[in-house]
Coordinates of C-alpha atoms and ligand atoms in Angstrom, one line a residue:
M215 CA 12.9 6.2 24.5
D216 CA 15.7 7.8 22.4
K217 CA 15.4 11.5 21.8
K218 CA 15.0 12.2 18.1
Q219 CA 14.8 15.4 16.0
Y220 CA 11.5 15.8 14.1
A221 CA 10.5 18.6 11.8
V222 CA 6.8 19.2 11.1
I223 CA 6.1 21.3 8.0
G224 CA 2.6 22.7 7.8
L225 CA 1.0 23.6 11.2
G226 CA -2.7 23.0 10.4
R227 CA -4.8 20.7 12.6
F228 CA -3.0 17.6 11.4
G229 CA 0.6 18.9 11.7
T230 CA -0.1 20.6 15.1
S231 CA -1.5 17.4 16.5
I232 CA 1.6 15.4 15.5
A233 CA 3.9 18.2 16.9
R234 CA 2.0 18.3 20.2
R235 CA 2.1 14.5 20.7
L236 CA 5.8 14.3 19.9
H237 CA 6.6 17.3 22.1
E238 CA 4.6 15.8 25.0
A239 CA 6.7 12.6 24.6
G240 CA 9.9 14.7 25.1
Q241 CA 11.1 14.7 21.5
E242 CA 12.8 17.6 19.7
V243 CA 10.3 19.2 17.4
L244 CA 10.8 22.0 14.8
G245 CA 7.6 23.5 13.5
I246 CA 7.6 25.2 10.1
D247 CA 4.9 27.1 8.4
L248 CA 4.5 29.9 5.9
D249 CA 2.0 31.6 8.0
E250 CA 3.1 33.6 11.0
E251 CA -0.1 33.1 12.9
S252 CA 0.0 29.3 12.5
V253 CA 3.5 29.2 13.9
E254 CA 2.5 31.4 16.9
D255 CA -0.7 29.4 17.6
A256 CA 1.2 26.1 17.9
E257 CA 4.1 27.7 19.8
T258 CA 3.7 25.6 22.9
F259 CA 3.9 22.4 21.0
Y260 CA 7.5 22.4 19.7
T261 CA 11.0 23.2 20.7
H262 CA 11.4 25.8 17.9
G263 CA 9.0 27.4 15.5
V264 CA 10.0 29.0 12.2
I265 CA 8.2 31.0 9.6
A266 CA 9.5 29.6 6.2
D267 CA 8.4 28.4 2.8
S268 CA 9.3 24.7 2.6
T269 CA 9.4 24.9 -1.2
D270 CA 12.4 27.2 -0.9
E271 CA 15.6 25.0 -0.9
K272 CA 17.7 27.7 0.6
A273 CA 15.3 28.2 3.4
L274 CA 15.3 24.5 4.2
R275 CA 19.1 24.2 4.1
S276 CA 19.5 27.2 6.4
L277 CA 17.3 25.4 8.9
G278 CA 19.7 22.5 8.9
I279 CA 16.9 20.2 7.7
T280 CA 19.3 17.5 6.7
N281 CA 20.2 16.9 10.3
F282 CA 16.7 15.8 11.3
D283 CA 15.8 12.2 11.8
C284 CA 12.3 12.5 10.5
I285 CA 10.3 15.1 8.6
I286 CA 6.5 15.2 8.5
V287 CA 5.0 17.1 5.6
A288 CA 1.6 18.0 6.8
I289 CA 0.6 20.3 3.9
G290 CA -2.7 19.2 2.3
D291 CA -4.7 21.7 0.3
D292 CA -1.7 23.1 -1.6
I293 CA -0.8 19.9 -3.4
Q294 CA 1.9 21.6 -5.4
A295 CA 3.6 22.8 -2.3
S296 CA 3.4 19.4 -0.7
I297 CA 4.9 17.7 -3.8
L298 CA 7.7 20.3 -4.2
T299 CA 8.6 20.0 -0.5
C300 CA 8.8 16.3 -0.6
M301 CA 10.9 16.3 -3.8
L302 CA 13.3 18.8 -2.2
L303 CA 13.6 16.8 0.9
K304 CA 14.2 13.6 -1.1
N305 CA 16.9 15.4 -3.2
L306 CA 18.5 16.6 0.0
G307 CA 18.8 12.9 1.0
L308 CA 16.5 12.8 4.0
K309 CA 16.2 9.4 5.5
K310 CA 12.6 9.4 6.7
I311 CA 9.9 11.5 5.1
I312 CA 6.2 11.2 6.1
A313 CA 3.6 13.1 4.2
K314 CA -0.1 13.6 4.3
A315 CA -2.1 13.1 1.1
I316 CA -5.6 14.5 0.6
G317 CA -6.5 12.1 -2.2
K318 CA -5.5 9.1 -4.3
R319 CA -3.6 11.0 -7.0
H320 CA -1.8 13.1 -4.5
G321 CA -0.7 9.9 -2.7
Q322 CA 0.4 8.3 -6.0
V323 CA 2.7 11.2 -6.8
L324 CA 4.2 11.2 -3.3
E325 CA 4.8 7.4 -3.7
A326 CA 6.6 8.0 -7.0
I327 CA 8.8 10.5 -5.3
G328 CA 9.8 8.0 -2.7
V329 CA 8.0 9.3 0.4
D330 CA 8.4 6.6 3.1
W331 CA 5.0 6.8 4.7
I332 CA 1.9 8.4 3.1
I333 CA -1.0 9.1 5.4
Y334 CA -4.6 9.7 4.2
P335 CA -6.1 11.2 7.4
E336 CA -9.7 11.5 6.2
R337 CA -9.9 8.2 4.5
D338 CA -8.2 6.3 7.3
M339 CA -10.3 7.9 10.0
G340 CA -13.4 7.1 7.9
D341 CA -12.3 3.5 7.8
R342 CA -11.8 3.4 11.5
V343 CA -15.2 4.9 12.3
A344 CA -17.0 2.4 9.9
N345 CA -15.0 -0.5 11.5
Q346 CA -15.9 0.6 15.0
L347 CA -19.6 0.7 14.0
L348 CA -19.4 -2.8 12.4
S349 CA -17.5 -4.3 15.4
P350 CA -18.3 -2.3 18.5
N351 CA -16.3 -4.7 20.7
T352 CA -13.1 -4.0 18.8
L353 CA -11.5 -1.0 20.5
D354 CA -8.4 -0.7 18.2
Y355 CA -6.7 -2.5 15.4
I356 CA -3.5 -2.5 13.3
E357 CA -3.7 -3.7 9.7
L358 CA -0.9 -6.2 9.1
S359 CA -1.8 -7.1 5.6
K360 CA -4.8 -7.1 3.3
D361 CA -6.4 -9.9 5.3
H362 CA -4.8 -9.9 8.7
N363 CA -5.1 -7.6 11.7
I364 CA -4.0 -7.3 15.3
E365 CA -7.1 -6.3 17.3
E366 CA -7.9 -5.2 20.8
I367 CA -11.2 -6.9 21.7
I368 CA -13.4 -6.6 24.8
I369 CA -14.2 -10.1 26.1
P370 CA -17.7 -11.4 25.9
S371 CA -19.2 -11.7 29.5
K372 CA -19.6 -15.5 29.1
M373 CA -15.8 -15.8 29.0
V374 CA -15.3 -14.2 32.4
G375 CA -13.9 -16.8 35.0
K376 CA -12.7 -19.2 32.3
N377 CA -9.2 -19.8 31.2
L378 CA -7.7 -19.6 27.7
K379 CA -7.2 -23.3 27.6
E380 CA -10.8 -24.2 28.1
L381 CA -12.0 -21.4 25.9
N382 CA -9.8 -22.8 23.1
I383 CA -10.1 -19.6 21.1
R384 CA -7.4 -20.6 18.6
A385 CA -9.1 -23.9 17.6
K386 CA -12.6 -22.5 17.6
F387 CA -12.0 -19.2 15.9
N388 CA -8.6 -19.4 14.3
V389 CA -7.6 -16.4 16.4
S390 CA -4.5 -16.2 18.7
V391 CA -4.4 -14.2 21.9
I392 CA -1.0 -12.5 22.2
A393 CA -1.8 -10.4 25.3
I394 CA -4.4 -9.5 27.9
I395 CA -4.9 -5.9 28.9
R396 CA -6.1 -5.8 32.5
T397 CA -6.7 -2.5 34.4
G398 CA -4.0 -0.8 32.4
D399 CA -1.4 -3.6 32.8
I400 CA -0.4 -5.8 29.9
I401 CA 0.1 -9.6 30.3
V402 CA 2.1 -10.6 27.3
S403 CA 1.9 -14.2 26.0
P404 CA -0.6 -15.2 28.8
S405 CA -0.5 -18.7 30.2
P406 CA -3.2 -21.1 29.1
E407 CA -4.3 -21.3 32.7
E408 CA -4.9 -17.5 33.0
L409 CA -8.4 -16.8 34.2
L410 CA -10.2 -14.0 32.3
Q411 CA -11.6 -11.2 34.4
R412 CA -14.5 -8.8 33.8
E413 CA -13.3 -5.8 31.6
D414 CA -10.3 -7.7 30.3
M415 CA -9.4 -6.9 26.7
L416 CA -7.6 -9.4 24.5
V417 CA -5.0 -8.4 22.0
T418 CA -5.6 -10.9 19.2
I419 CA -4.0 -11.7 15.9
G420 CA -5.7 -13.4 13.0
K421 CA -7.6 -13.2 9.7
R422 CA -9.9 -10.2 9.7
S423 CA -13.0 -12.4 9.0
D424 CA -12.1 -14.7 11.9
L425 CA -11.5 -11.8 14.2
A426 CA -14.9 -10.3 13.2
R427 CA -16.6 -13.6 14.1
F428 CA -14.9 -13.6 17.5
S429 CA -15.6 -10.0 18.3
S430 CA -19.3 -10.3 17.5
L431 CA -19.8 -13.0 20.2
N432 CA -21.2 -10.3 22.6
D433 CA -23.9 -9.1 20.2
Ligands
ATP614 P1 -5.4 20.6 8.4 O1 -6.4 19.7 7.7 O2 -4.2 19.8 9.0 O3 -6.0 21.5 9.4 P2 -5.5 22.7 6.6 O4 -6.5 22.3 5.7 O5 -5.8 23.7 7.6 O6 -4.8 21.5 7.3 P3 -3.4 22.7 4.7 O7 -3.6 23.3 3.4 O8 -3.4 21.2 4.7 O9 -4.3 23.3 5.8 O10 -2.0 23.3 5.2 C1 -1.5 23.1 6.5 C2 -0.5 24.2 6.8 O11 0.6 24.1 5.8 C3 -1.1 25.6 6.7 O12 -0.9 26.2 8.0 C4 -0.3 26.3 5.7 O13 0.1 27.6 6.0 C5 1.0 25.5 5.6 N1 1.7 25.6 4.3 C6 1.2 25.5 3.1 N2 2.2 25.6 2.2 C7 3.3 25.8 2.8 C8 4.7 26.0 2.4 N3 5.0 26.0 1.1 N4 5.6 26.1 3.4 C9 5.3 26.0 4.7 N5 4.0 25.8 5.1 C10 3.0 25.7 4.2

């Protein structure tokens, strides 16, 4: 993977968690927070940590912020600071700005400013928990559109030992299998003759309602 330069502004739980994951993946991470303690607490999770106010244009410029590939604005509670920071970054011409929103209105303002990716951590996590409760066999999913998902589904035990051709999942459920995850390995575009094994997971694509019908087969 290419090494990129990331700056995470706001080192609460959300920002620190992003910084940690990026740092573990070998990326360059600059951590920025107003609060000295927050910068020190997250010290092991980034390449450099700086105490600075991100609403101060001079401070941002002096950090060379315009050289970064991606900025994550992880300030939530102080909506004004989040909005001002995003506006400044946008005016400075940054290519990729990601920001956390704590509610709909906050998100709408960030959208109007032109933030590239707005994340609603509480709402999105709530959706994921509810979906997991509704479809216990679906381990993970990506929303492709309002109606379509890619989902990772545990196979029903009655499918073990059968191949994809005889199961005919596409015709029966209108769901396509794009990969099989087997003991940590991924078989991409599996052959129709591939025999399914116990504990296989299918990576599937389709309409959400069709996927729900398929993933509830085990119940
Ligand atoms: P989380 O839910 O991620 O734990 P939080 O609720 O603890 O976040 P937030 O208000 O979302 O806190 O702020 C996250 C961090 O952003 C805090 O550590 C805060 O010090 C920092 N922060 C707030 N305003 C600024 C600013 N203007 N410049 C830099 N950092 C800021």
